[in-house]
mmCIF file of C-alpha atoms and ligand atoms in Angstrom:
data_model
loop_
_atom_site.group_PDB
_atom_site.id
_atom_site.type_symbol
_atom_site.label_atom_id
_atom_site.label_comp_id
_atom_site.label_asym_id
_atom_site.label_seq_id
_atom_site.Cartn_x
_atom_site.Cartn_y
_atom_site.Cartn_z
ATOM 1 C CA MET A 1 18.114 51.947 -2.677
ATOM 2 C CA SER A 2 18.610 55.089 -4.712
ATOM 3 C CA PHE A 3 15.619 56.953 -6.118
ATOM 4 C CA LEU A 4 17.071 56.904 -9.641
ATOM 5 C CA ASN A 5 19.118 53.912 -10.683
ATOM 6 C CA ILE A 6 20.640 53.839 -14.164
ATOM 7 C CA ASP A 7 21.891 50.297 -14.312
ATOM 8 C CA HIS A 8 24.406 49.243 -16.996
ATOM 9 C CA VAL A 9 22.575 51.058 -19.786
ATOM 10 C CA SER A 10 23.879 50.741 -23.343
ATOM 11 C CA LYS A 11 22.286 52.071 -26.505
ATOM 12 C CA THR A 12 23.056 51.253 -30.129
ATOM 13 C CA TYR A 13 21.198 53.037 -32.928
ATOM 14 C CA GLY A 14 20.857 51.150 -36.205
ATOM 15 C CA ALA A 15 22.472 47.823 -37.048
ATOM 16 C CA GLY A 16 25.371 46.295 -38.948
ATOM 17 C CA ALA A 17 27.788 48.688 -40.642
ATOM 18 C CA GLN A 18 25.395 51.582 -39.862
ATOM 19 C CA ALA A 19 25.339 50.906 -36.109
ATOM 20 C CA THR A 20 26.190 53.792 -33.748
ATOM 21 C CA LEU A 21 27.093 53.015 -30.154
ATOM 22 C CA ALA A 22 25.611 56.025 -28.353
ATOM 23 C CA LEU A 23 25.946 54.791 -24.755
ATOM 24 C CA ASP A 24 28.335 52.141 -23.458
ATOM 25 C CA THR A 25 27.421 50.569 -20.095
ATOM 26 C CA VAL A 26 26.462 53.670 -18.142
ATOM 27 C CA SER A 27 25.596 53.286 -14.450
ATOM 28 C CA ILE A 28 24.579 56.281 -12.321
ATOM 29 C CA LYS A 29 22.620 56.438 -9.077
ATOM 30 C CA ALA A 30 20.913 59.502 -7.630
ATOM 31 C CA ASP A 31 19.048 60.151 -4.408
ATOM 32 C CA LEU A 32 15.723 61.935 -4.166
ATOM 33 C CA GLY A 33 16.400 65.679 -4.128
ATOM 34 C CA GLU A 34 19.788 65.589 -5.858
ATOM 35 C CA PHE A 35 20.567 67.974 -8.700
ATOM 36 C CA ILE A 36 22.745 66.138 -11.210
ATOM 37 C CA CYS A 37 24.269 67.638 -14.335
ATOM 38 C CA LEU A 38 25.266 65.411 -17.231
ATOM 39 C CA LEU A 39 28.185 67.237 -18.828
ATOM 40 C CA GLY A 40 29.917 66.356 -22.076
ATOM 41 C CA LEU A 41 30.700 67.349 -25.623
ATOM 42 C CA SER A 42 28.093 67.300 -28.353
ATOM 43 C CA GLY A 43 27.444 63.746 -29.547
ATOM 44 C CA CYS A 44 28.611 61.991 -26.363
ATOM 45 C CA GLY A 45 25.149 60.568 -25.656
ATOM 46 C CA LYS A 46 23.642 62.989 -23.126
ATOM 47 C CA SER A 47 20.290 63.360 -24.906
ATOM 48 C CA THR A 48 20.105 59.640 -25.542
ATOM 49 C CA LEU A 49 20.567 58.946 -21.841
ATOM 50 C CA LEU A 50 17.942 61.532 -20.880
ATOM 51 C CA GLN A 51 15.467 60.056 -23.368
ATOM 52 C CA ILE A 52 16.034 56.596 -21.935
ATOM 53 C CA ILE A 53 15.443 57.915 -18.401
ATOM 54 C CA SER A 54 12.257 59.597 -19.627
ATOM 55 C CA GLY A 55 11.020 56.403 -21.319
ATOM 56 C CA LEU A 56 11.010 57.992 -24.798
ATOM 57 C CA GLU A 57 13.770 55.586 -25.933
ATOM 58 C CA GLU A 58 14.395 51.981 -24.929
ATOM 59 C CA PRO A 59 17.905 50.977 -23.857
ATOM 60 C CA SER A 60 19.559 48.235 -25.934
ATOM 61 C CA THR A 61 20.746 46.588 -22.713
ATOM 62 C CA GLY A 62 20.434 47.455 -19.038
ATOM 63 C CA GLN A 63 17.582 49.219 -17.308
ATOM 64 C CA VAL A 64 16.490 52.378 -15.540
ATOM 65 C CA LEU A 65 14.644 52.217 -12.230
ATOM 66 C CA VAL A 66 12.742 55.161 -10.748
ATOM 67 C CA GLY A 67 11.660 54.598 -7.159
ATOM 68 C CA ASP A 68 12.455 50.896 -7.662
ATOM 69 C CA GLU A 69 10.142 50.591 -10.682
ATOM 70 C CA PRO A 70 11.641 49.834 -14.104
ATOM 71 C CA ILE A 71 10.901 52.301 -16.902
ATOM 72 C CA HIS A 72 9.386 50.516 -19.879
ATOM 73 C CA GLY A 73 8.720 52.643 -22.941
ATOM 74 C CA LYS A 74 6.553 55.126 -21.073
ATOM 75 C CA THR A 75 7.265 58.194 -18.999
ATOM 76 C CA HIS A 76 7.222 57.458 -15.291
ATOM 77 C CA PRO A 77 4.139 59.070 -13.706
ATOM 78 C CA SER A 78 6.330 61.155 -11.425
ATOM 79 C CA ALA A 79 8.711 62.361 -14.169
ATOM 80 C CA SER A 80 8.511 65.567 -16.234
ATOM 81 C CA VAL A 81 10.661 66.598 -19.177
ATOM 82 C CA VAL A 82 11.790 70.073 -20.317
ATOM 83 C CA PHE A 83 13.340 70.350 -23.787
ATOM 84 C CA GLN A 84 15.653 72.953 -25.301
ATOM 85 C CA ASP A 85 12.989 73.974 -27.815
ATOM 86 C CA HIS A 86 10.427 74.028 -24.932
ATOM 87 C CA GLY A 87 7.881 72.045 -26.997
ATOM 88 C CA LEU A 88 4.996 74.452 -26.385
ATOM 89 C CA PHE A 89 1.834 74.099 -28.436
ATOM 90 C CA PRO A 90 1.658 77.246 -30.607
ATOM 91 C CA TRP A 91 -2.133 77.149 -30.813
ATOM 92 C CA MET A 92 -2.599 77.142 -27.023
ATOM 93 C CA ASP A 93 -2.233 80.156 -24.754
ATOM 94 C CA VAL A 94 0.083 80.105 -21.725
ATOM 95 C CA THR A 95 -2.594 78.794 -19.366
ATOM 96 C CA ALA A 96 -3.580 75.943 -21.692
ATOM 97 C CA ASN A 97 0.055 75.007 -22.265
ATOM 98 C CA VAL A 98 0.765 74.861 -18.539
ATOM 99 C CA ALA A 99 -2.471 72.948 -17.873
ATOM 100 C CA PHE A 100 -1.788 70.414 -20.615
ATOM 101 C CA ASN A 101 0.072 67.828 -18.515
ATOM 102 C CA LEU A 102 -2.670 68.028 -15.888
ATOM 103 C CA LYS A 103 -5.341 67.515 -18.544
ATOM 104 C CA ALA A 104 -3.424 64.498 -19.839
ATOM 105 C CA ARG A 105 -3.570 63.088 -16.306
ATOM 106 C CA GLY A 106 -7.320 63.552 -16.101
ATOM 107 C CA VAL A 107 -7.381 66.535 -13.734
ATOM 108 C CA GLY A 108 -10.702 68.381 -14.108
ATOM 109 C CA ARG A 109 -10.950 71.783 -15.786
ATOM 110 C CA ALA A 110 -11.446 73.961 -12.703
ATOM 111 C CA GLU A 111 -8.629 72.360 -10.753
ATOM 112 C CA ARG A 112 -6.165 72.351 -13.625
ATOM 113 C CA THR A 113 -6.821 76.007 -14.380
ATOM 114 C CA ARG A 114 -6.340 76.908 -10.722
ATOM 115 C CA LYS A 115 -3.084 74.944 -10.568
ATOM 116 C CA ALA A 116 -1.869 76.322 -13.893
ATOM 117 C CA LEU A 117 -2.399 79.891 -12.642
ATOM 118 C CA ASP A 118 -0.401 79.083 -9.473
ATOM 119 C CA TYR A 119 2.530 77.797 -11.501
ATOM 120 C CA ILE A 120 2.348 80.708 -13.960
ATOM 121 C CA GLN A 121 2.699 83.024 -10.976
ATOM 122 C CA MET A 122 5.523 80.919 -9.539
ATOM 123 C CA VAL A 123 7.622 81.304 -12.710
ATOM 124 C CA GLY A 124 6.957 85.056 -12.846
ATOM 125 C CA LEU A 125 4.541 85.153 -15.789
ATOM 126 C CA SER A 126 1.489 86.722 -14.145
ATOM 127 C CA GLY A 127 -0.224 88.927 -16.716
ATOM 128 C CA PHE A 128 0.785 86.654 -19.612
ATOM 129 C CA GLU A 129 -1.857 83.952 -19.026
ATOM 130 C CA LYS A 130 -3.679 84.634 -22.307
ATOM 131 C CA LYS A 131 -0.612 85.192 -24.500
ATOM 132 C CA TYR A 132 0.412 82.693 -27.143
ATOM 133 C CA PRO A 133 3.985 81.318 -27.434
ATOM 134 C CA HIS A 134 4.855 83.551 -30.428
ATOM 135 C CA GLN A 135 4.039 86.607 -28.283
ATOM 136 C CA LEU A 136 6.683 85.652 -25.707
ATOM 137 C CA SER A 137 10.469 85.994 -25.579
ATOM 138 C CA GLY A 138 12.680 82.899 -25.468
ATOM 139 C CA GLY A 139 13.164 83.173 -21.715
ATOM 140 C CA MET A 140 9.442 83.480 -21.147
ATOM 141 C CA ARG A 141 8.679 80.448 -23.318
ATOM 142 C CA GLN A 142 11.145 78.430 -21.304
ATOM 143 C CA ARG A 143 9.396 79.606 -18.128
ATOM 144 C CA VAL A 144 6.128 78.260 -19.549
ATOM 145 C CA GLY A 145 7.841 74.917 -20.265
ATOM 146 C CA ILE A 146 9.144 74.803 -16.703
ATOM 147 C CA ALA A 147 5.729 75.703 -15.247
ATOM 148 C CA ARG A 148 4.149 72.918 -17.310
ATOM 149 C CA ALA A 149 6.780 70.440 -16.101
ATOM 150 C CA LEU A 150 6.392 71.444 -12.429
ATOM 151 C CA SER A 151 2.572 71.515 -12.468
ATOM 152 C CA THR A 152 2.263 67.773 -11.906
ATOM 153 C CA GLY A 153 4.550 67.815 -8.845
ATOM 154 C CA PRO A 154 7.296 65.655 -10.387
ATOM 155 C CA LYS A 155 9.786 63.743 -8.279
ATOM 156 C CA LEU A 156 12.064 63.527 -11.299
ATOM 157 C CA LEU A 157 12.683 66.547 -13.511
ATOM 158 C CA LEU A 158 14.562 65.822 -16.746
ATOM 159 C CA MET A 159 15.982 68.835 -18.553
ATOM 160 C CA ASP A 160 17.783 68.700 -21.899
ATOM 161 C CA GLU A 161 19.791 71.916 -22.380
ATOM 162 C CA PRO A 162 16.695 73.927 -21.464
ATOM 163 C CA PHE A 163 18.561 77.264 -21.582
ATOM 164 C CA GLY A 164 20.763 76.426 -24.572
ATOM 165 C CA ALA A 165 18.945 78.764 -26.957
ATOM 166 C CA LEU A 166 18.956 81.771 -24.613
ATOM 167 C CA ASP A 167 21.341 84.723 -24.509
ATOM 168 C CA ALA A 168 23.899 84.709 -21.693
ATOM 169 C CA GLN A 169 22.092 87.197 -19.465
ATOM 170 C CA THR A 170 18.711 85.486 -19.745
ATOM 171 C CA ARG A 171 20.394 82.143 -19.147
ATOM 172 C CA THR A 172 21.884 83.370 -15.862
ATOM 173 C CA THR A 173 18.477 84.680 -14.779
ATOM 174 C CA MET A 174 16.839 81.363 -15.638
ATOM 175 C CA GLN A 175 19.521 79.336 -13.827
ATOM 176 C CA ASN A 176 18.888 81.318 -10.647
ATOM 177 C CA GLU A 177 15.120 80.972 -11.084
ATOM 178 C CA LEU A 178 15.431 77.231 -11.552
ATOM 179 C CA LEU A 179 17.442 76.857 -8.339
ATOM 180 C CA ARG A 180 14.894 78.978 -6.472
ATOM 181 C CA LEU A 181 12.030 76.784 -7.727
ATOM 182 C CA TRP A 182 13.922 73.541 -7.132
ATOM 183 C CA GLU A 183 14.566 74.474 -3.494
ATOM 184 C CA ARG A 184 10.784 74.358 -2.985
ATOM 185 C CA LEU A 185 10.483 70.854 -4.427
ATOM 186 C CA THR A 186 11.657 67.459 -3.310
ATOM 187 C CA ALA A 187 12.733 66.366 -6.728
ATOM 188 C CA THR A 188 15.728 64.837 -8.398
ATOM 189 C CA VAL A 189 16.857 66.890 -11.375
ATOM 190 C CA VAL A 190 18.880 65.452 -14.240
ATOM 191 C CA PHE A 191 20.079 68.417 -16.294
ATOM 192 C CA VAL A 192 21.947 67.933 -19.574
ATOM 193 C CA THR A 193 24.458 70.575 -20.630
ATOM 194 C CA HIS A 194 27.678 71.003 -22.585
ATOM 195 C CA GLY A 195 28.517 74.119 -20.543
ATOM 196 C CA ILE A 196 30.922 73.506 -17.694
ATOM 197 C CA ASP A 197 30.008 76.865 -16.120
ATOM 198 C CA GLU A 198 26.345 75.924 -16.166
ATOM 199 C CA ALA A 199 27.061 72.513 -14.597
ATOM 200 C CA VAL A 200 29.131 74.005 -11.787
ATOM 201 C CA MET A 201 26.556 76.735 -11.185
ATOM 202 C CA LEU A 202 23.629 74.314 -10.862
ATOM 203 C CA ALA A 203 24.722 70.863 -9.777
ATOM 204 C CA ASP A 204 25.178 69.002 -6.536
ATOM 205 C CA ARG A 205 26.946 66.443 -8.666
ATOM 206 C CA VAL A 206 28.462 66.595 -12.112
ATOM 207 C CA VAL A 207 28.677 63.468 -14.232
ATOM 208 C CA VAL A 208 31.240 63.948 -16.963
ATOM 209 C CA MET A 209 30.632 61.800 -20.032
ATOM 210 C CA SER A 210 33.543 60.864 -22.252
ATOM 211 C CA PRO A 211 33.513 61.939 -25.903
ATOM 212 C CA ARG A 212 34.124 58.269 -26.629
ATOM 213 C CA PRO A 213 30.767 56.553 -27.020
ATOM 214 C CA GLY A 214 28.757 57.274 -23.946
ATOM 215 C CA ARG A 215 31.134 55.969 -21.326
ATOM 216 C CA VAL A 216 31.007 57.811 -18.034
ATOM 217 C CA ARG A 217 34.614 58.747 -17.491
ATOM 218 C CA GLN A 218 34.364 60.482 -14.192
ATOM 219 C CA ILE A 219 31.793 61.294 -11.562
ATOM 220 C CA PHE A 220 32.672 63.819 -8.951
ATOM 221 C CA ASP A 221 30.708 65.368 -6.165
ATOM 222 C CA ILE A 222 31.303 69.059 -5.894
ATOM 223 C CA ASN A 223 29.087 69.313 -2.795
ATOM 224 C CA LEU A 224 28.863 73.076 -2.847
ATOM 225 C CA PRO A 225 26.955 74.420 0.136
ATOM 226 C CA ARG A 226 23.978 76.319 -1.221
ATOM 227 C CA PRO A 227 23.456 79.863 0.051
HETATM 228 P P1 ADP B 1 24.487 64.555 -27.133
HETATM 229 O O1 ADP B 1 23.138 64.776 -26.544
HETATM 230 O O2 ADP B 1 25.545 64.375 -26.090
HETATM 231 O O3 ADP B 1 24.858 65.576 -28.148
HETATM 232 P P2 ADP B 1 23.212 62.322 -28.503
HETATM 233 O O4 ADP B 1 22.643 61.462 -27.438
HETATM 234 O O5 ADP B 1 22.309 63.230 -29.226
HETATM 235 O O6 ADP B 1 24.462 63.132 -27.897
HETATM 236 O O7 ADP B 1 23.928 61.403 -29.606
HETATM 237 C C1 ADP B 1 24.833 60.341 -29.259
HETATM 238 C C2 ADP B 1 25.216 59.593 -30.538
HETATM 239 O O8 ADP B 1 24.098 58.857 -31.012
HETATM 240 C C3 ADP B 1 25.653 60.491 -31.681
HETATM 241 O O9 ADP B 1 26.660 59.804 -32.396
HETATM 242 C C4 ADP B 1 24.392 60.639 -32.510
HETATM 243 O O10 ADP B 1 24.703 60.873 -33.863
HETATM 244 C C5 ADP B 1 23.734 59.261 -32.320
HETATM 245 N N1 ADP B 1 22.256 59.327 -32.382
HETATM 246 C C6 ADP B 1 21.451 60.029 -31.548
HETATM 247 N N2 ADP B 1 20.153 59.845 -31.855
HETATM 248 C C7 ADP B 1 20.136 59.007 -32.918
HETATM 249 C C8 ADP B 1 19.098 58.411 -33.724
HETATM 250 N N3 ADP B 1 17.804 58.648 -33.446
HETATM 251 N N4 ADP B 1 19.466 57.588 -34.728
HETATM 252 C C9 ADP B 1 20.759 57.334 -34.968
HETATM 253 N N5 ADP B 1 21.790 57.847 -34.277
HETATM 254 C C10 ADP B 1 21.503 58.665 -33.253
HETATM 255 P P1 ADP B 2 13.227 86.731 -18.734
HETATM 256 O O1 ADP B 2 12.327 85.786 -19.430
HETATM 257 O O2 ADP B 2 14.344 86.063 -18.025
HETATM 258 O O3 ADP B 2 12.490 87.708 -17.857
HETATM 259 P P2 ADP B 2 13.420 87.964 -21.286
HETATM 260 O O4 ADP B 2 14.546 88.549 -22.049
HETATM 261 O O5 ADP B 2 12.767 86.758 -21.841
HETATM 262 O O6 ADP B 2 13.973 87.603 -19.841
HETATM 263 O O7 ADP B 2 12.323 89.051 -21.036
HETATM 264 C C1 ADP B 2 12.606 90.169 -20.218
HETATM 265 C C2 ADP B 2 11.299 90.897 -19.887
HETATM 266 O O8 ADP B 2 10.845 91.609 -21.041
HETATM 267 C C3 ADP B 2 10.174 89.956 -19.541
HETATM 268 O O9 ADP B 2 10.140 89.611 -18.161
HETATM 269 C C4 ADP B 2 8.949 90.758 -19.932
HETATM 270 O O10 ADP B 2 8.562 91.631 -18.884
HETATM 271 C C5 ADP B 2 9.420 91.570 -21.107
HETATM 272 N N1 ADP B 2 9.036 90.956 -22.380
HETATM 273 C C6 ADP B 2 9.804 90.171 -23.166
HETATM 274 N N2 ADP B 2 9.157 89.789 -24.260
HETATM 275 C C7 ADP B 2 7.922 90.333 -24.192
HETATM 276 C C8 ADP B 2 6.760 90.277 -25.030
HETATM 277 N N3 ADP B 2 6.735 89.608 -26.189
HETATM 278 N N4 ADP B 2 5.670 90.959 -24.633
HETATM 279 C C9 ADP B 2 5.683 91.646 -23.492
HETATM 280 N N5 ADP B 2 6.729 91.737 -22.651
HETATM 281 C C10 ADP B 2 7.844 91.078 -22.989
#
């Protein structure tokens, strides 16, 4: 049994004449530790699929299983999400932002601060612990978002164009950093992008989604040996 099993998932937004078919019977399986990129044009349903995997949206039909458990309108305890706009809390400093997911899981103050500081160091932000999001560059904010996502030790890391708002040079840096961090985890990554270069750079497997509503047109394993 695969770790992640997306099983005949369809999604329709709205109803009647206003209905939009965003995903049409998508099935994808991934093993623990695989890095999968969902690649496709804008509007093909990538974000919708990621939100369904994360439990933020319900599928219209079909289901998603993580470690054999169905996702039902809540984020799986071993999943973490990173968004393009990073979703940091502007009123919290870096440490509080990174510790937030731990706090939400009931981890005590001393332990969550200790863990947050570890992850801040891991993403290369030592010295910025007390800065607020507006005092950071785009790349640094995304590092905070990644540290927050990793702090709970996720088995499933869901990333929706996390580097989409960054300049090309920062994006390349962040892609390399992400691979370096991921090599230390045993986690499945589902990474949404419309950039074919980014998909080829990052993925073990690229799932190409058709510009027609949501259908997965082709799945190919590029199986690049990692250096
Ligand atoms: P992508 O991430 O590939 O750009 P999306 O998943 O955002 O694609 O969108 C897929 C389709 O579903 C698009 O036609 C979009 O307009 C529609 N859609 C997405 N979210 C909603 C929503 N909340 N309500 C209605 N339609 C939506
Ligand atoms: P990256 O995040 O990939 O390092 P950035 O372009 O975001 O790339 O930032 C490059 C470097 O510039 C950072 O590592 C940091 O040392 C410095 N820097 C950027 N923004 C700030 C800031 N607001 N305050 C202090 N140093 C900053």
